[in-house]
PDB file of C-alpha atoms in Angstrom:
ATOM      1  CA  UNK A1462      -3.547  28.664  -3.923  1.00 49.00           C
ATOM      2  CA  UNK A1463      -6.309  26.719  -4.842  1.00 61.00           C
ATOM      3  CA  UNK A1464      -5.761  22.409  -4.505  1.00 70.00           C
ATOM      4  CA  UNK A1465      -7.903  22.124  -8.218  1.00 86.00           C
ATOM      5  CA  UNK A1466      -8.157  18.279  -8.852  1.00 89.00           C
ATOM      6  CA  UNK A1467      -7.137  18.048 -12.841  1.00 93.00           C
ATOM      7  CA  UNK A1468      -6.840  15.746 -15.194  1.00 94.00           C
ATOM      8  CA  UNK A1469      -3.643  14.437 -14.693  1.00 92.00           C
ATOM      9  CA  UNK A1470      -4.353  13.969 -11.051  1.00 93.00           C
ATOM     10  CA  UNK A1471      -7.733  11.718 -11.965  1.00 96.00           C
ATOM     11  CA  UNK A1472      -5.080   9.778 -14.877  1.00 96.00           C
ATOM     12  CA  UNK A1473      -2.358   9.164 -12.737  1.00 96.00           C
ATOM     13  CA  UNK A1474      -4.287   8.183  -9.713  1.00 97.00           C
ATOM     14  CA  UNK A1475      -6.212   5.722 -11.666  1.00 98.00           C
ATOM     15  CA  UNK A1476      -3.483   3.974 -12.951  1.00 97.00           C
ATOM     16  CA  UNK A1477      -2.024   3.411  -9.698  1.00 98.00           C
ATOM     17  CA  UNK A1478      -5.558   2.310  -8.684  1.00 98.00           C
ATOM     18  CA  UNK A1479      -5.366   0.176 -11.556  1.00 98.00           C
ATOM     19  CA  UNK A1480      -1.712  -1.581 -10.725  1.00 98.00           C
ATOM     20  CA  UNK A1481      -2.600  -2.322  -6.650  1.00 98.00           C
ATOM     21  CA  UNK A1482      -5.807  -4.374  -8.025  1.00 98.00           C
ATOM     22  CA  UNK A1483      -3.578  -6.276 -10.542  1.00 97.00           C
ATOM     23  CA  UNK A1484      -1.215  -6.614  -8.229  1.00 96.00           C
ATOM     24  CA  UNK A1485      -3.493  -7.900  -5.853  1.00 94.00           C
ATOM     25  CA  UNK A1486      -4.059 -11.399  -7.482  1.00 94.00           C
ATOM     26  CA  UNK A1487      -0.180 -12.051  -6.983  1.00 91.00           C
ATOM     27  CA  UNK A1488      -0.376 -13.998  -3.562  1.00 89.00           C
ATOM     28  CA  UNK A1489       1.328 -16.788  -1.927  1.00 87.00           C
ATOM     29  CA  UNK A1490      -0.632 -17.823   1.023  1.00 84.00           C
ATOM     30  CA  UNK A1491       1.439 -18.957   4.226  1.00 81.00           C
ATOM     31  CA  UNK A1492       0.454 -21.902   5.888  1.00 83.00           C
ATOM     32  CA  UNK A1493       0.991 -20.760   9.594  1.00 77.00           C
ATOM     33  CA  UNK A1494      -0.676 -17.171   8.646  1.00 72.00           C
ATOM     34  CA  UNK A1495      -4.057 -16.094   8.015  1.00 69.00           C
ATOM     35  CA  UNK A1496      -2.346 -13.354   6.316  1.00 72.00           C
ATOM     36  CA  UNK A1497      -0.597 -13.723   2.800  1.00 76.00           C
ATOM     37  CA  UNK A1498       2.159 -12.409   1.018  1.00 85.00           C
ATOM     38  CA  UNK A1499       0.503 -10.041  -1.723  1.00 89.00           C
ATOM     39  CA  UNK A1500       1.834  -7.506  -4.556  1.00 94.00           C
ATOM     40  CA  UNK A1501      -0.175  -4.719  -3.438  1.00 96.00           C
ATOM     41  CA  UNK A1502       2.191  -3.267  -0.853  1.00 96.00           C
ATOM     42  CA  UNK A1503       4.691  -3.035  -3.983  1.00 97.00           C
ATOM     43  CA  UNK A1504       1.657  -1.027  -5.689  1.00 98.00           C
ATOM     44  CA  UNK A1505       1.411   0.966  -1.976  1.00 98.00           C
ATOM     45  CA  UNK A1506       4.994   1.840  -1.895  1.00 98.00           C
ATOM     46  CA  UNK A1507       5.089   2.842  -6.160  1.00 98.00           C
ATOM     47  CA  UNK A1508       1.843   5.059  -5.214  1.00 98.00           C
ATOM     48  CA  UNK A1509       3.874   6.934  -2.627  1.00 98.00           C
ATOM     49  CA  UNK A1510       6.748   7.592  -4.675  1.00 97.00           C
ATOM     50  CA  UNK A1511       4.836   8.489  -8.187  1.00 96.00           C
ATOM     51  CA  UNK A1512       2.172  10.859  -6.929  1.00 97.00           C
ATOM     52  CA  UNK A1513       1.502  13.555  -4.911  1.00 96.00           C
ATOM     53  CA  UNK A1514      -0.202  12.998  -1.327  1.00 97.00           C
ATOM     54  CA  UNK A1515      -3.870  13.570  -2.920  1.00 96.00           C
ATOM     55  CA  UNK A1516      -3.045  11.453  -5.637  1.00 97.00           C
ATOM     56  CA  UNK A1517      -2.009   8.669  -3.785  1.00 98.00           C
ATOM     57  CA  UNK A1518      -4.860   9.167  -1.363  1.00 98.00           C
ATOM     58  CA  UNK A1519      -7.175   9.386  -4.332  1.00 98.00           C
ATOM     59  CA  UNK A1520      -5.636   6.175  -5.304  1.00 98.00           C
ATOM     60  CA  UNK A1521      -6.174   4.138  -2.274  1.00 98.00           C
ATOM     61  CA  UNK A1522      -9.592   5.436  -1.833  1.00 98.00           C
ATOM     62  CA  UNK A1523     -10.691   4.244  -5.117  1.00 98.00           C
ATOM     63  CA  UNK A1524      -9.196   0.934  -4.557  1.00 99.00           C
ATOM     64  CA  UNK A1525     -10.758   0.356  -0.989  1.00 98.00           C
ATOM     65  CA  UNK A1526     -14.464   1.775  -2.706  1.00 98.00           C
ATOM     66  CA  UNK A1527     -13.834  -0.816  -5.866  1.00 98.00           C
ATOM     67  CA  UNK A1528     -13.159  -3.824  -3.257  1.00 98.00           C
ATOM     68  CA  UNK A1529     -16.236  -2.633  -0.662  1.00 98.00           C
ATOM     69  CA  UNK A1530     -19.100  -2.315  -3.595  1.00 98.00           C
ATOM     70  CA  UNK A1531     -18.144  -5.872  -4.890  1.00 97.00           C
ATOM     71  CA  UNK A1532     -15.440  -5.517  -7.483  1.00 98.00           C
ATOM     72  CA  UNK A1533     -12.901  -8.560  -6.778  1.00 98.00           C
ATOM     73  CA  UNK A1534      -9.785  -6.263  -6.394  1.00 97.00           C
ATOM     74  CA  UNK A1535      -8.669  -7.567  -3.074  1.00 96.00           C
ATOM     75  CA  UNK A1536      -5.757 -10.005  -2.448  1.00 92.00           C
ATOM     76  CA  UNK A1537      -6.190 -12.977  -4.458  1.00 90.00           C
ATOM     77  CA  UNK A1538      -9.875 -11.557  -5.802  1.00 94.00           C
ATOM     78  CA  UNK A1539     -11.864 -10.790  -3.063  1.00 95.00           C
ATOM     79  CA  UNK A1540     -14.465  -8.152  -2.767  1.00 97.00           C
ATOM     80  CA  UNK A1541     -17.093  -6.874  -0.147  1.00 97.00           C
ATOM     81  CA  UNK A1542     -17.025  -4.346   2.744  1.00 97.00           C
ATOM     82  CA  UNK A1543     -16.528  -7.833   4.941  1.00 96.00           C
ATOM     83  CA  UNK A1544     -12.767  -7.778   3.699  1.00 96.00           C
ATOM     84  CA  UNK A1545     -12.160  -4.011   5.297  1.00 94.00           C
ATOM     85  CA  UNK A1546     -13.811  -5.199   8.581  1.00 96.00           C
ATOM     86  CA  UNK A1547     -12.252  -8.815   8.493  1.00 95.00           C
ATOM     87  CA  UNK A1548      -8.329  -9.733   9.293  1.00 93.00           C
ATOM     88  CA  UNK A1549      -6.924  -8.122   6.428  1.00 93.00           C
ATOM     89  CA  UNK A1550      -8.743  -4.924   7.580  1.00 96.00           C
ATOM     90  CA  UNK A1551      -6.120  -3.017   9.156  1.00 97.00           C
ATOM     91  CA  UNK A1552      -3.607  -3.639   6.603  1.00 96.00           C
ATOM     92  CA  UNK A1553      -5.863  -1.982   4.326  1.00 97.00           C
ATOM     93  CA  UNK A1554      -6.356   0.761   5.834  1.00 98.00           C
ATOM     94  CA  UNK A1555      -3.128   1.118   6.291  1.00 98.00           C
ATOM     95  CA  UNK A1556      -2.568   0.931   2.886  1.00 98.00           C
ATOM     96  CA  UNK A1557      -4.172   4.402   2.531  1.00 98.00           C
ATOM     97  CA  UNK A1558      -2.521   6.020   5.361  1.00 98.00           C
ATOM     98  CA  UNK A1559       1.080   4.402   4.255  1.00 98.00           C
ATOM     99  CA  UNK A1560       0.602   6.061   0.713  1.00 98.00           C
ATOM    100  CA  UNK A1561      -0.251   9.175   1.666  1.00 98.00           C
ATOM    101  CA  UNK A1562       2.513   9.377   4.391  1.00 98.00           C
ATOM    102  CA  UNK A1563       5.477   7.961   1.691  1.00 98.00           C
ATOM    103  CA  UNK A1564       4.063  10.919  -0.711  1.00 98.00           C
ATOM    104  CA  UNK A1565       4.452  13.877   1.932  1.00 98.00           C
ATOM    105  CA  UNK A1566       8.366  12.184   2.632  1.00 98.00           C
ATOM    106  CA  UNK A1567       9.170  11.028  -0.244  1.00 96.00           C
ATOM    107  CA  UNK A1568       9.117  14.802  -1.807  1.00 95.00           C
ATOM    108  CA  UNK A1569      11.541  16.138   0.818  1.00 95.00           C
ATOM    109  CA  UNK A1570      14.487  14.462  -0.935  1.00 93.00           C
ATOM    110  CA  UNK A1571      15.243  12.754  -4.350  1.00 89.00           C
ATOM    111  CA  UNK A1572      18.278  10.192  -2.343  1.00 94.00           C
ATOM    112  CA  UNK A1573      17.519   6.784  -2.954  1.00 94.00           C
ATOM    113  CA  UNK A1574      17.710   6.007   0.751  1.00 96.00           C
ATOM    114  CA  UNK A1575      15.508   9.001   1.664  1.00 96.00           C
ATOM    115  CA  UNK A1576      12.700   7.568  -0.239  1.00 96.00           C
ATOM    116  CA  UNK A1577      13.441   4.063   1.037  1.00 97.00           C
ATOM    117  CA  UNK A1578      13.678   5.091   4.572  1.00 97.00           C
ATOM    118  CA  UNK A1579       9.858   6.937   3.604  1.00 97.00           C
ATOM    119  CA  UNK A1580       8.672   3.390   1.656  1.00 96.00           C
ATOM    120  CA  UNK A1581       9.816   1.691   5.705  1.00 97.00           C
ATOM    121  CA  UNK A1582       8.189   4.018   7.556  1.00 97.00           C
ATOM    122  CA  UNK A1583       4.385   4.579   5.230  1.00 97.00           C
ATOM    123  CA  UNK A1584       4.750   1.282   3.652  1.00 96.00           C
ATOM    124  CA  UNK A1585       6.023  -0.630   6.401  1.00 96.00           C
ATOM    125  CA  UNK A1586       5.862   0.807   9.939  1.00 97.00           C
ATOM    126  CA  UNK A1587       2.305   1.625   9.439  1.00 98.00           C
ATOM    127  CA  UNK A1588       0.898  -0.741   7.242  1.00 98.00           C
ATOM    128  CA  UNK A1589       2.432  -3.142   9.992  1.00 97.00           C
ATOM    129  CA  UNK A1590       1.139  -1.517  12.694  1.00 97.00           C
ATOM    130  CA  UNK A1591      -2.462  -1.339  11.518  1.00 98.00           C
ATOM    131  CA  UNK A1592      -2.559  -4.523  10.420  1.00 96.00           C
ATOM    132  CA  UNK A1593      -1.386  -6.539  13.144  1.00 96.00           C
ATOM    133  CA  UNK A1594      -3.457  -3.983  15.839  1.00 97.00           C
ATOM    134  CA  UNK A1595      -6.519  -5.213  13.894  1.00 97.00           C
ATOM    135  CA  UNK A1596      -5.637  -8.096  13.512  1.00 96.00           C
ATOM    136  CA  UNK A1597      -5.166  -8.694  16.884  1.00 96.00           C
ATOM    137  CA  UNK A1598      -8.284  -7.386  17.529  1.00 96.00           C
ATOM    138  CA  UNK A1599     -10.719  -9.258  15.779  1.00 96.00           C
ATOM    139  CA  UNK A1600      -9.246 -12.515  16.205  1.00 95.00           C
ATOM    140  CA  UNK A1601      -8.758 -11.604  19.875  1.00 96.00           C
ATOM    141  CA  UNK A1602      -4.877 -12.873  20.147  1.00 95.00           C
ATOM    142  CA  UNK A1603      -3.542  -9.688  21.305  1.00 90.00           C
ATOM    143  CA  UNK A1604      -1.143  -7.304  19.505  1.00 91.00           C
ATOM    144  CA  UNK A1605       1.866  -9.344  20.348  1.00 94.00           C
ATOM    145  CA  UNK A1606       0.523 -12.857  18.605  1.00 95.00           C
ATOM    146  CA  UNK A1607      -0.756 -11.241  15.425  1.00 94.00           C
ATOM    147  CA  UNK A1608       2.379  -8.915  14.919  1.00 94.00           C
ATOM    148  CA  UNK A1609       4.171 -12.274  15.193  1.00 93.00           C
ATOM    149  CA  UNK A1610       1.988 -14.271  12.854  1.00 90.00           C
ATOM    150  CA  UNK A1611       0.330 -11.106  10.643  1.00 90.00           C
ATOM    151  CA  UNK A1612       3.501  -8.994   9.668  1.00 92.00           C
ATOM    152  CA  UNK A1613       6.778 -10.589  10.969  1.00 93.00           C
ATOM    153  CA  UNK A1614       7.196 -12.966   8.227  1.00 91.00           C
ATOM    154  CA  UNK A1615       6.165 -10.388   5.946  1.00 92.00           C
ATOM    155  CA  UNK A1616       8.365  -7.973   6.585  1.00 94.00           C
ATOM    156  CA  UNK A1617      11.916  -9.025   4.671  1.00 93.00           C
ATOM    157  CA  UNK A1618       9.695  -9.526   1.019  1.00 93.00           C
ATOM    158  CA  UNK A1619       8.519  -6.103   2.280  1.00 96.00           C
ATOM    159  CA  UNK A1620      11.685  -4.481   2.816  1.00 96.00           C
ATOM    160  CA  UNK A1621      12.788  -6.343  -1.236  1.00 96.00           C
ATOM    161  CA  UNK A1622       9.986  -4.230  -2.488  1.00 96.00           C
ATOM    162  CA  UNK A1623      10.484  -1.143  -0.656  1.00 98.00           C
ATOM    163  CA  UNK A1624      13.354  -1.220  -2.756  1.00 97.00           C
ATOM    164  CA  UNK A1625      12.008  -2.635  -6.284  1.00 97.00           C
ATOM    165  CA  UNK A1626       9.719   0.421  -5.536  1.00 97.00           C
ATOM    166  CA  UNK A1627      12.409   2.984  -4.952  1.00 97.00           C
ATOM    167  CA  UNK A1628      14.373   1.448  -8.095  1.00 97.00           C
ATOM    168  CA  UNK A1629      11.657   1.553 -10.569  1.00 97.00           C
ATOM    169  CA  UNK A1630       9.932   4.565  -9.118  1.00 96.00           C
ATOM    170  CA  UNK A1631      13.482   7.022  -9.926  1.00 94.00           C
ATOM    171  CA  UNK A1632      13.409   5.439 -13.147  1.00 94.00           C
ATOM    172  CA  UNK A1633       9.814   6.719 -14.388  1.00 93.00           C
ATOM    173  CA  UNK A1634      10.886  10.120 -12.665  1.00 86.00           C
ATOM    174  CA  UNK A1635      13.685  11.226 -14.295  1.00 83.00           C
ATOM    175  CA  UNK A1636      12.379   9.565 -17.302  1.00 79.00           C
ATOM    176  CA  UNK A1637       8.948  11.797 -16.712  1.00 74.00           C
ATOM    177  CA  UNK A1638      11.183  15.108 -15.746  1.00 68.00           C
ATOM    178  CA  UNK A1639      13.241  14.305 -19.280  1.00 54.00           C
ATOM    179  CA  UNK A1640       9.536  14.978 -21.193  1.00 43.00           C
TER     180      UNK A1640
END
């Protein structure tokens, strides 16, 4: 079997690419954080459930390359390779490897809660993870201190839009299987 990219792959991944940078000027910065609240882990978790692993990965590359060459796709417009290194780094990055993983689960099982629990793990568990590792590591608190201050507070708006992503992502589905 050859793994061909087509047209449809290049459309669909681009439109994702196109949501998580539009998304990414919805932010609501938290005082006691250096991390804010941000629609791009809703555009993550959609990613995941619309396209297939490359796709997605093909999505989040594209987004990471638009924000390190200088286009202002990053949370609340910021660009440059600085970002990816920075304190929002890890979540990035995680951003890739969360999309890719919620793809490869989410196509075991149609159930609402299946694709949920894959949304908690990719878009949650690991964007987490990431995120606060780095984020402990270049501000030098430990993993402990920026899980508590970097993803903590985060985490119930995340699990809201695990689910808006579930919800909206069975919708275009059966709505695209219909066609």
């Amino acid at each position: 079997m050859k793994n061909k990219l087509t047209l449809r792959d290049i459309t669909y991944s681009a439109l994702l690419t196109a949501i998580i940078c539009v998304l990414g000027y919805i932010i609501i910065p938290i005082p006691f954080s250096p991390v804010a609240i941000t629609g791009q882990s809703l555009a993550v978790m959609l990613a995941g459930c619309l396209l297939t692993p490359l796709q997605a990965g093909i999505s989040m590359i594209s987004f990471l390359f638009l924000g390190c060459v200088g286009i202002p796709v990053f949370s609340g417009g910021r660009a440059g390779i600085g970002i990816l290194v920075g304190q929002s780094g890890g979540y990035y990055i995680g951003y890739l490897i969360g999309a890719v993983l919620i793809s490869i689960l989410a196509r075991k099982s149609d159930s609402f809660l299946w694709r949920l629990a894959a949304c908690f793990i990719g878009g949650i568990v690991i964007v987490h993870f990431l995120g606060a590792a780095w984020l402990g590591f270049v501000t030098n608190v430990g993993i402990k201190k920026s899980f508590i201050f970097g993803s903590l507070p985060f985490i119930p708006g995340d699990l809201l839009k695990a689910v808006i992503a579930v919800a909206i992502s069975s919708k275009i589905n059966k709505g695209l299987r219909r066609n």
